[in-house]
Coordinates of N, CA and C and ligand atoms in Angstrom, one line a residue:
M1 N -3.2 -44.1 -6.1 CA -4.4 -44.4 -5.3 C -5.7 -44.2 -6.0
K2 N -6.6 -45.2 -5.9 CA -7.8 -45.2 -6.5 C -9.3 -44.9 -5.9
N3 N -10.1 -44.2 -6.7 CA -11.4 -44.1 -6.2 C -12.4 -45.1 -6.5
V4 N -13.1 -45.6 -5.4 CA -13.9 -46.9 -5.7 C -15.4 -46.2 -5.6
L5 N -16.2 -47.1 -6.5 CA -17.7 -46.8 -6.5 C -18.1 -48.1 -6.1
H6 N -18.9 -48.4 -5.0 CA -19.4 -49.7 -4.6 C -20.9 -49.7 -4.7
I7 N -21.2 -50.6 -5.7 CA -22.9 -50.7 -6.0 C -23.3 -51.9 -5.4
I8 N -24.3 -51.7 -4.4 CA -25.0 -52.8 -3.8 C -26.2 -52.9 -4.5
S9 N -26.8 -54.2 -4.7 CA -28.1 -54.2 -5.4 C -29.0 -55.3 -4.9
S10 N -28.5 -56.0 -4.0 CA -29.4 -57.1 -3.2 C -30.3 -56.4 -2.2
A11 N -31.6 -56.9 -2.4 CA -32.7 -56.4 -1.2 C -32.4 -57.1 0.1
R12 N -31.4 -58.0 0.2 CA -31.3 -58.8 1.4 C -30.5 -58.2 2.6
G13 N -29.8 -56.9 2.3 CA -29.2 -56.3 3.2 C -28.0 -57.2 3.9
S14 N -27.8 -57.1 5.0 CA -26.7 -57.7 5.8 C -26.7 -59.3 5.4
R15 N -27.8 -59.9 5.1 CA -27.8 -61.3 4.7 C -27.5 -61.5 3.4
S16 N -27.2 -60.5 2.5 CA -26.8 -60.8 1.2 C -25.5 -61.3 0.9
Y17 N -25.4 -62.2 0.2 CA -24.0 -62.9 -0.3 C -23.3 -62.0 -1.4
S18 N -24.2 -61.4 -2.3 CA -23.3 -60.6 -3.2 C -22.9 -59.2 -2.5
Q19 N -23.7 -58.6 -1.7 CA -23.1 -57.6 -0.7 C -21.9 -58.1 0.0
G20 N -22.0 -59.2 0.6 CA -20.9 -59.7 1.4 C -19.5 -59.9 0.6
L21 N -19.8 -60.3 -0.6 CA -18.7 -60.5 -1.6 C -18.1 -59.1 -2.1
S22 N -19.0 -58.3 -2.6 CA -18.6 -57.0 -2.9 C -18.0 -56.2 -1.9
S23 N -18.4 -56.4 -0.6 CA -17.7 -55.5 0.5 C -16.4 -56.2 0.7
A24 N -16.3 -57.5 0.7 CA -15.0 -58.1 0.7 C -14.0 -57.6 -0.2
I25 N -14.4 -57.4 -1.4 CA -13.5 -57.0 -2.6 C -13.1 -55.5 -2.1
V26 N -14.1 -54.7 -1.7 CA -13.5 -53.3 -1.4 C -12.6 -53.4 -0.2
K27 N -12.9 -54.3 0.7 CA -11.9 -54.4 1.9 C -10.5 -54.8 1.5
K28 N -10.5 -55.8 0.5 CA -9.3 -56.3 0.1 C -8.5 -55.1 -0.7
L29 N -9.3 -54.4 -1.5 CA -8.6 -53.2 -2.2 C -8.0 -52.2 -1.3
T30 N -8.8 -51.9 -0.2 CA -8.6 -51.1 0.8 C -7.3 -51.5 1.6
D31 N -7.2 -52.7 2.0 CA -6.0 -53.4 2.8 C -4.8 -53.3 2.0
K32 N -5.0 -53.4 0.7 CA -3.7 -53.2 -0.2 C -3.3 -51.7 -0.4
R33 N -4.0 -51.0 0.3 CA -3.6 -49.5 0.3 C -3.8 -49.0 -1.3
L34 N -4.6 -49.6 -1.9 CA -4.8 -49.1 -3.3 C -5.9 -47.9 -3.3
V35 N -6.7 -47.8 -2.2 CA -7.9 -46.9 -2.3 C -7.8 -45.6 -1.6
N36 N -8.2 -44.6 -2.5 CA -8.3 -43.2 -1.9 C -9.7 -43.0 -1.2
T37 N -10.6 -43.0 -2.0 CA -11.8 -42.8 -1.5 C -13.0 -44.0 -1.9
I38 N -14.0 -44.1 -1.2 CA -14.8 -45.2 -1.4 C -16.3 -44.5 -1.2
V39 N -17.1 -44.6 -2.5 CA -18.5 -44.1 -2.5 C -19.3 -45.3 -2.6
E40 N -20.2 -45.3 -1.5 CA -21.2 -46.5 -1.6 C -22.5 -46.1 -2.3
R41 N -23.1 -46.8 -3.1 CA -24.3 -46.5 -3.5 C -25.3 -47.8 -3.3
N42 N -26.2 -47.8 -2.5 CA -27.0 -48.9 -2.2 C -28.3 -48.8 -2.9
L43 N -28.5 -49.6 -4.1 CA -29.7 -49.5 -4.9 C -30.9 -50.1 -4.4
A44 N -30.8 -51.0 -3.4 CA -32.0 -51.6 -2.9 C -32.4 -50.8 -1.8
A45 N -31.4 -50.0 -1.0 CA -32.1 -49.1 0.0 C -32.6 -47.8 -0.6
D46 N -32.1 -47.6 -1.6 CA -32.5 -46.1 -2.3 C -32.6 -46.5 -3.9
F47 N -33.9 -46.8 -4.2 CA -34.2 -47.4 -5.6 C -33.9 -46.3 -6.7
P48 N -33.3 -46.7 -7.9 CA -33.3 -45.7 -9.0 C -34.6 -45.6 -9.4
P49 N -34.8 -44.4 -9.9 CA -36.2 -44.1 -10.7 C -36.4 -44.9 -11.9
F50 N -37.4 -45.6 -12.2 CA -37.5 -46.1 -13.6 C -37.5 -45.3 -14.7
I51 N -37.0 -45.4 -15.8 CA -37.1 -44.4 -16.8 C -38.4 -44.5 -17.5
D52 N -38.9 -43.3 -17.6 CA -40.3 -43.1 -18.1 C -40.2 -42.3 -19.5
R53 N -41.4 -42.0 -20.0 CA -41.6 -41.4 -21.2 C -40.8 -39.9 -21.2
A54 N -41.0 -39.2 -19.9 CA -40.6 -37.8 -19.8 C -39.0 -37.9 -20.0
L55 N -38.5 -38.8 -19.1 CA -37.1 -38.9 -19.0 C -36.5 -39.4 -20.3
I56 N -36.9 -40.2 -21.0 CA -36.5 -40.7 -22.2 C -36.3 -39.5 -23.3
E57 N -37.3 -38.7 -23.2 CA -37.4 -37.7 -24.0 C -36.1 -36.6 -23.8
V58 N -36.0 -36.4 -22.4 CA -35.0 -35.5 -22.0 C -33.6 -36.1 -22.6
F59 N -33.5 -37.4 -22.2 CA -32.1 -38.0 -22.6 C -31.8 -37.7 -24.1
Y60 N -32.8 -37.7 -24.9 CA -32.3 -37.2 -26.4 C -32.4 -35.6 -26.5
K61 N -32.5 -34.9 -25.7 CA -32.7 -33.5 -26.0 C -31.2 -32.9 -26.2
N62 N -31.1 -31.8 -26.9 CA -30.0 -31.1 -27.0 C -29.8 -30.1 -25.6
P63 N -28.8 -30.3 -25.0 CA -28.4 -29.8 -23.7 C -28.9 -28.0 -23.7
G64 N -28.7 -27.6 -24.7 CA -28.9 -26.1 -25.0 C -30.4 -25.8 -25.0
T65 N -31.4 -26.7 -25.2 CA -32.7 -26.5 -25.1 C -33.4 -27.0 -24.1
M66 N -32.7 -27.3 -23.0 CA -33.3 -27.9 -21.9 C -33.9 -27.0 -20.9
S67 N -35.1 -27.2 -20.2 CA -35.8 -26.2 -19.4 C -35.2 -26.7 -18.0
N68 N -35.7 -25.8 -16.9 CA -35.4 -26.3 -15.4 C -36.0 -27.7 -15.2
D69 N -37.1 -27.8 -15.5 CA -37.8 -29.0 -15.2 C -37.0 -30.2 -16.0
D70 N -36.5 -30.2 -17.0 CA -35.9 -31.0 -17.7 C -34.4 -31.6 -16.9
H71 N -33.9 -30.4 -16.5 CA -32.7 -30.5 -15.4 C -33.1 -31.2 -14.3
L72 N -34.3 -30.9 -13.7 CA -34.9 -31.7 -12.4 C -34.8 -33.2 -12.8
L73 N -35.5 -33.5 -13.9 CA -35.7 -35.0 -14.3 C -34.3 -35.6 -14.4
L74 N -33.3 -34.8 -14.6 CA -32.1 -35.6 -15.0 C -31.2 -35.7 -13.6
Q75 N -31.6 -35.2 -12.5 CA -30.9 -35.2 -11.3 C -30.2 -36.6 -10.9
Y76 N -31.2 -37.7 -11.0 CA -30.7 -38.8 -10.7 C -29.5 -39.4 -11.5
A77 N -29.8 -39.2 -12.8 CA -29.0 -39.6 -13.8 C -27.7 -38.9 -13.8
N78 N -27.7 -37.6 -13.6 CA -26.4 -36.9 -13.5 C -25.6 -37.2 -12.2
A79 N -26.3 -37.5 -11.0 CA -25.6 -37.8 -9.8 C -24.9 -39.1 -10.1
I80 N -25.5 -40.2 -10.6 CA -24.6 -41.4 -10.8 C -23.7 -41.5 -11.9
L81 N -23.9 -40.5 -12.8 CA -22.9 -40.3 -13.8 C -21.5 -39.8 -13.3
N82 N -21.8 -38.7 -12.4 CA -20.7 -38.1 -11.7 C -19.8 -39.1 -10.9
E83 N -20.6 -40.1 -10.1 CA -20.1 -41.0 -9.4 C -19.2 -41.8 -10.2
I84 N -19.7 -42.4 -11.3 CA -18.9 -43.4 -12.2 C -17.7 -42.6 -12.7
K85 N -17.8 -41.3 -13.2 CA -16.8 -40.6 -13.7 C -15.6 -40.4 -12.8
N86 N -15.9 -40.3 -11.5 CA -15.0 -40.1 -10.5 C -14.3 -41.5 -10.0
A87 N -14.7 -42.4 -10.4 CA -14.2 -43.7 -10.0 C -13.4 -44.3 -10.9
D88 N -12.3 -44.9 -10.3 CA -11.3 -45.9 -11.0 C -11.6 -47.2 -11.0
F89 N -12.2 -47.7 -9.7 CA -12.7 -49.1 -9.6 C -14.1 -49.1 -9.3
I90 N -14.9 -49.8 -10.0 CA -16.3 -49.9 -10.0 C -16.7 -51.4 -9.3
V91 N -17.1 -51.5 -8.2 CA -17.3 -52.9 -7.5 C -18.9 -53.1 -7.5
I92 N -19.3 -54.0 -8.2 CA -20.8 -54.2 -8.3 C -21.2 -55.6 -7.9
G93 N -22.1 -55.5 -6.9 CA -22.7 -56.8 -6.4 C -24.0 -56.9 -7.0
T94 N -24.4 -58.2 -7.3 CA -25.8 -58.5 -7.8 C -26.2 -59.9 -7.4
P95 N -27.4 -60.1 -7.2 CA -27.8 -61.5 -7.0 C -28.2 -61.9 -8.4
V96 N -28.2 -63.2 -8.7 CA -28.8 -63.6 -9.9 C -30.3 -63.8 -9.6
H97 N -31.2 -63.1 -10.3 CA -32.6 -63.1 -10.2 C -33.2 -63.5 -11.6
N98 N -33.7 -64.7 -11.5 CA -34.5 -65.1 -12.8 C -33.4 -65.1 -14.0
L99 N -32.4 -65.6 -13.7 CA -31.1 -65.7 -14.7 C -30.5 -64.3 -14.9
G100 N -30.9 -63.4 -14.5 CA -30.3 -62.0 -14.8 C -29.9 -61.2 -13.6
I101 N -29.6 -59.9 -13.6 CA -29.2 -59.0 -12.8 C -30.4 -58.6 -12.0
S102 N -30.2 -58.2 -10.7 CA -31.2 -57.6 -10.0 C -32.0 -56.4 -10.6
A103 N -33.2 -56.3 -10.4 CA -34.0 -55.1 -11.0 C -33.5 -53.7 -10.6
P104 N -33.0 -53.5 -9.4 CA -32.5 -52.1 -9.1 C -31.3 -51.8 -9.8
L105 N -30.5 -52.9 -10.1 CA -29.3 -52.7 -10.9 C -29.6 -52.4 -12.4
K106 N -30.7 -53.1 -12.8 CA -31.0 -52.7 -14.2 C -31.6 -51.3 -14.3
A107 N -32.3 -51.0 -13.3 CA -32.8 -49.5 -13.4 C -31.5 -48.7 -13.2
W108 N -30.6 -48.8 -12.7 CA -29.5 -47.8 -12.4 C -28.6 -47.9 -13.8
I109 N -28.5 -49.0 -14.4 CA -27.9 -48.9 -15.8 C -28.8 -48.2 -16.9
D110 N -30.1 -48.3 -16.7 CA -30.9 -47.6 -17.7 C -30.8 -46.0 -17.3
Q111 N -30.5 -45.6 -16.2 CA -30.2 -44.2 -15.8 C -29.0 -43.7 -16.2
L112 N -27.9 -44.8 -16.3 CA -26.6 -44.4 -16.4 C -26.3 -44.2 -17.9
I113 N -26.7 -45.2 -18.9 CA -26.4 -45.1 -20.3 C -27.0 -44.1 -21.0
R114 N -26.4 -43.0 -21.7 CA -26.9 -42.0 -22.4 C -26.2 -41.7 -23.6
F115 N -27.0 -41.7 -24.7 CA -26.4 -40.9 -25.9 C -25.8 -39.6 -25.6
G116 N -24.7 -39.7 -26.2 CA -24.0 -38.3 -26.1 C -23.5 -38.1 -24.9
V117 N -23.5 -38.9 -23.8 CA -23.0 -38.8 -22.5 C -22.0 -39.9 -22.1
T118 N -22.7 -41.2 -22.3 CA -21.7 -42.1 -21.9 C -21.1 -42.8 -23.3
Y119 N -21.8 -42.7 -24.5 CA -21.3 -43.1 -25.6 C -21.8 -42.2 -26.8
G120 N -21.1 -42.3 -28.0 CA -21.7 -41.6 -29.0 C -21.0 -42.5 -30.4
Y121 N -21.1 -41.7 -31.5 CA -20.7 -42.2 -32.6 C -19.7 -41.4 -33.5
H122 N -18.6 -42.2 -34.1 CA -17.8 -41.4 -34.8 C -18.4 -41.1 -36.3
S123 N -17.8 -40.3 -37.0 CA -18.5 -39.9 -38.3 C -18.5 -41.2 -39.3
D124 N -17.7 -42.2 -39.1 CA -17.8 -43.3 -39.8 C -19.0 -44.4 -39.3
G125 N -19.7 -43.8 -38.1 CA -20.7 -44.9 -37.7 C -20.3 -45.7 -36.6
Q126 N -19.2 -45.8 -36.3 CA -18.4 -46.7 -35.2 C -19.0 -46.1 -33.8
R127 N -19.4 -46.9 -33.1 CA -19.9 -46.4 -31.7 C -18.6 -46.4 -30.7
T128 N -18.6 -45.5 -29.9 CA -17.4 -45.4 -28.9 C -18.0 -44.9 -27.6
G129 N -17.3 -45.6 -26.6 CA -17.9 -45.3 -25.1 C -16.8 -44.2 -24.7
Y130 N -17.3 -43.4 -23.7 CA -16.6 -42.1 -23.2 C -16.1 -42.4 -21.8
L131 N -16.3 -43.6 -21.1 CA -15.9 -43.8 -19.9 C -14.8 -44.9 -19.7
G132 N -14.0 -45.2 -20.7 CA -13.0 -46.3 -20.6 C -11.9 -45.9 -19.7
G133 N -11.2 -46.9 -19.4 CA -10.0 -46.8 -18.5 C -10.4 -47.1 -17.1
K134 N -11.5 -47.5 -16.9 CA -12.1 -47.9 -15.4 C -11.8 -49.3 -15.3
K135 N -11.7 -49.9 -14.1 CA -11.9 -51.3 -14.0 C -13.1 -51.8 -13.1
V136 N -13.8 -52.8 -13.5 CA -15.2 -53.2 -12.9 C -14.7 -54.6 -12.2
F137 N -15.2 -54.8 -10.9 CA -15.1 -56.0 -10.2 C -16.5 -56.4 -10.0
L138 N -17.1 -57.5 -10.4 CA -18.4 -58.0 -10.4 C -18.3 -59.2 -9.2
A139 N -19.3 -59.0 -8.3 CA -19.4 -59.9 -7.2 C -21.0 -60.5 -7.4
I140 N -21.0 -61.7 -7.9 CA -22.2 -62.3 -8.4 C -22.6 -63.5 -7.5
A141 N -24.0 -63.5 -6.9 CA -24.3 -64.5 -6.1 C -25.5 -65.2 -6.7
S142 N -25.3 -66.6 -6.6 CA -26.4 -67.2 -7.2 C -26.8 -68.6 -6.2
G143 N -28.2 -68.8 -6.2 CA -28.6 -70.0 -5.5 C -28.1 -71.1 -6.0
G144 N -28.1 -71.4 -7.2 CA -27.5 -72.5 -8.0 C -26.2 -72.3 -8.4
K145 N -25.5 -73.4 -8.9 CA -24.1 -73.4 -9.4 C -24.2 -73.1 -11.0
V146 N -23.5 -72.0 -11.3 CA -23.6 -71.7 -12.9 C -23.0 -72.8 -13.7
S147 N -22.1 -73.3 -13.0 CA -21.3 -74.4 -13.7 C -22.0 -75.6 -13.9
D148 N -23.2 -75.9 -13.1 CA -23.8 -77.1 -13.1 C -24.8 -77.1 -14.4
S149 N -24.9 -78.1 -15.1 CA -25.7 -78.0 -16.3 C -27.1 -77.9 -16.0
D150 N -27.6 -78.6 -14.7 CA -29.0 -78.4 -14.4 C -29.2 -77.1 -13.5
G151 N -28.1 -76.6 -13.2 CA -28.4 -75.2 -12.4 C -28.7 -74.2 -13.2
G152 N -28.8 -74.2 -14.5 CA -29.3 -73.2 -15.5 C -28.2 -72.3 -15.6
S153 N -28.2 -71.6 -16.8 CA -27.1 -70.7 -17.2 C -27.7 -69.3 -16.5
D154 N -26.7 -68.4 -16.5 CA -27.1 -67.1 -16.1 C -26.5 -66.1 -17.1
Y155 N -27.2 -65.0 -17.3 CA -26.8 -64.0 -18.2 C -26.2 -62.7 -17.6
T156 N -25.9 -62.8 -16.1 CA -25.4 -61.4 -15.4 C -24.1 -61.1 -15.9
E157 N -23.2 -61.9 -16.0 CA -21.7 -61.5 -16.4 C -21.9 -61.2 -17.7
P158 N -22.2 -62.0 -18.7 CA -22.3 -61.6 -20.3 C -23.0 -60.3 -20.4
Y159 N -24.1 -60.1 -19.7 CA -24.8 -58.9 -19.9 C -24.2 -57.6 -19.4
L160 N -23.6 -57.6 -18.3 CA -22.8 -56.6 -17.7 C -21.7 -56.4 -18.5
K161 N -20.9 -57.1 -18.7 CA -19.8 -56.9 -19.9 C -20.3 -56.3 -21.1
S162 N -21.1 -56.8 -21.6 CA -21.7 -56.2 -23.1 C -22.2 -54.9 -22.9
V163 N -23.0 -54.6 -21.8 CA -23.6 -53.3 -21.9 C -22.5 -52.1 -21.5
F164 N -21.6 -52.6 -20.7 CA -20.5 -51.5 -20.2 C -19.7 -51.4 -21.5
N165 N -19.3 -52.5 -22.3 CA -18.3 -52.5 -23.2 C -18.9 -51.5 -24.5
A166 N -20.1 -51.9 -24.7 CA -20.9 -51.1 -25.8 C -21.2 -49.6 -25.5
Y167 N -21.6 -49.4 -24.3 CA -22.1 -48.0 -24.0 C -21.5 -47.2 -23.1
T168 N -20.3 -47.7 -22.6 CA -19.6 -46.7 -21.7 C -17.9 -47.0 -22.2
G169 N -17.5 -47.9 -22.9 CA -16.2 -48.1 -23.2 C -15.3 -48.8 -22.2
I170 N -16.1 -49.2 -21.1 CA -15.3 -50.0 -20.1 C -15.3 -51.5 -20.4
T171 N -14.0 -51.9 -20.7 CA -13.7 -53.3 -21.0 C -13.1 -54.1 -20.0
D172 N -12.4 -53.5 -18.9 CA -11.7 -54.2 -17.9 C -12.4 -54.9 -16.8
F173 N -12.7 -56.1 -16.9 CA -13.6 -56.7 -15.8 C -13.0 -58.0 -15.1
C174 N -13.3 -57.9 -13.9 CA -12.8 -59.2 -13.1 C -14.0 -59.7 -12.3
T175 N -14.4 -60.9 -12.5 CA -15.5 -61.5 -11.9 C -15.3 -62.4 -10.9
Y176 N -16.2 -62.2 -9.7 CA -16.1 -63.3 -8.7 C -17.5 -63.6 -8.5
R177 N -17.5 -65.2 -8.2 CA -18.9 -65.5 -8.1 C -18.9 -66.3 -6.6
I178 N -20.2 -66.2 -6.0 CA -20.5 -67.0 -4.9 C -21.7 -67.7 -5.2
E179 N -21.4 -69.1 -5.3 CA -22.5 -69.9 -5.8 C -23.0 -71.0 -5.1
G180 N -24.2 -71.4 -5.4 CA -24.9 -72.5 -4.5 C -25.4 -72.1 -3.3
T181 N -25.8 -70.7 -3.2 CA -26.1 -70.3 -1.8 C -27.5 -70.8 -1.2
A182 N -28.3 -71.5 -2.3 CA -29.5 -72.0 -1.8 C -29.3 -73.4 -1.0
S183 N -28.1 -73.9 -1.1 CA -27.9 -75.3 -0.5 C -28.1 -75.2 1.0
P184 N -28.7 -76.2 1.7 CA -28.9 -76.1 3.1 C -27.7 -76.0 3.8
D185 N -26.5 -76.6 3.4 CA -25.3 -76.7 4.2 C -24.4 -75.5 3.6
F186 N -24.8 -74.5 2.8 CA -24.0 -73.5 2.3 C -23.3 -72.7 3.4
R187 N -22.0 -72.6 3.3 CA -21.4 -71.6 4.1 C -20.5 -70.6 3.2
E188 N -20.5 -69.3 3.5 CA -19.7 -68.4 2.7 C -18.3 -68.4 3.0
N189 N -17.4 -68.2 1.9 CA -16.0 -68.1 2.4 C -15.5 -67.2 1.4
Y190 N -15.5 -65.9 1.7 CA -15.1 -64.9 0.8 C -13.6 -64.8 0.5
E191 N -12.9 -65.2 1.5 CA -11.4 -65.3 1.6 C -11.0 -66.1 0.4
E192 N -11.6 -67.4 0.5 CA -11.3 -68.4 -0.6 C -11.5 -67.8 -1.9
I193 N -12.7 -67.4 -2.2 CA -13.1 -66.7 -3.4 C -12.2 -65.7 -3.9
L194 N -11.6 -64.9 -3.1 CA -10.9 -63.8 -3.4 C -9.5 -64.0 -3.1
K195 N -9.0 -65.3 -3.1 CA -7.5 -65.6 -2.8 C -6.6 -64.9 -3.8
N196 N -7.1 -64.8 -5.1 CA -6.2 -64.3 -6.1 C -6.2 -62.8 -6.3
L197 N -7.0 -62.2 -5.6 CA -7.0 -60.7 -5.6 C -6.1 -60.0 -4.9
Ligands
LIG1 C1 -36.5 -63.7 -7.4 C2 -35.5 -64.6 -7.2 C3 -35.0 -65.1 -8.3 C4 -33.9 -66.0 -8.4 N1 -33.4 -66.7 -9.5 C5 -32.2 -67.5 -9.5 C6 -31.8 -67.9 -10.7 O1 -32.2 -67.6 -11.8 N2 -30.7 -68.8 -10.6 C7 -30.1 -68.9 -9.6 O2 -29.1 -69.6 -9.4 N3 -30.5 -68.5 -8.2 C8 -31.4 -67.7 -8.3 N4 -31.9 -67.1 -7.0 C9 -31.4 -67.3 -5.9 C10 -30.5 -66.2 -5.5 O3 -29.5 -66.0 -6.7 C11 -29.5 -66.4 -4.5 O4 -30.5 -66.5 -3.3 C12 -28.6 -65.4 -4.2 O5 -27.8 -65.8 -2.8 C13 -29.0 -64.1 -3.8 O6 -27.9 -63.0 -3.8 P1 -28.0 -62.1 -2.4 O7 -27.6 -63.1 -1.4 O8 -26.9 -61.3 -2.7 O9 -29.2 -61.6 -2.2 C14 -33.2 -66.2 -7.1 C15 -33.8 -65.7 -6.0 C16 -34.8 -64.9 -6.0 C17 -35.2 -64.2 -4.7

C-alpha cells in the first residue's frame, strides 16, 4: 500500500482541469486499492512563501549553527519536505501558464529543493538526489494543444522531470495531459485520458 501526496496548483478551484485530472488519478489509484494514505496540499489555496534573502541564507547554513529564528524560517520547507519523504506516489496537477508551470508550484519547488537535504555531491563531484524510489504522476492542463505546431511548445513536463531528476533523484514519471481546454466546444474526459492507468 502506498502513501499519496496530491499537489494542486491551479487557482481555478473546482473549475480547474489540472485539478480535475490529478484528482481523477488519485481516485484511480485509490480504486485499485493501492493507496494507504492521501495528503493533499493545495498550493493555490495556501500559497508557499517565496524564497527571500533570509531563507536562502538559512538554506546554506550548517544545521548545528542555526538559531530558533532560522528554524522558524524553515517551517514551510520542512513541512513540505516531510510530506514528500512520506509519499510513495506524488500526484502533481499544474496548468500551463505562459509555457511553464504555475507560479505556486514553482514557489513550492523552490522551498523543497535544498542542498544537503534533497541532494548533495559525492567526493568525485557527482551530484546525487536523496529522495529516489518515488513515482510522480503529472496532470498538465493547457488551453492549446501541445502537439500542435502553432499551439506553442510547453516546458512544464521537461522542466519538472529535469528538476526532480537533478535535485531529488526522482526519475519515475508518468505524464497525463488534458489539452485544448480553451476551445469553446471543449469537454473533459478524464476516463479516456486515464484509460491506461
Ligand atoms: C496566465 C495564463 C497563461 C496561460 N498560458 C498558456 C500557455 O502558455 N499555453 C497554453 O496552452 N495555455 C495557456 N493558458 C491556458 C491554460 O493552460 C488553460 O486554461 C488550462 O486549462 C489551465 O489549467 P487549469 O484548468 O487547471 O487552471 C494560460 C492561461 C492563463 C490564465
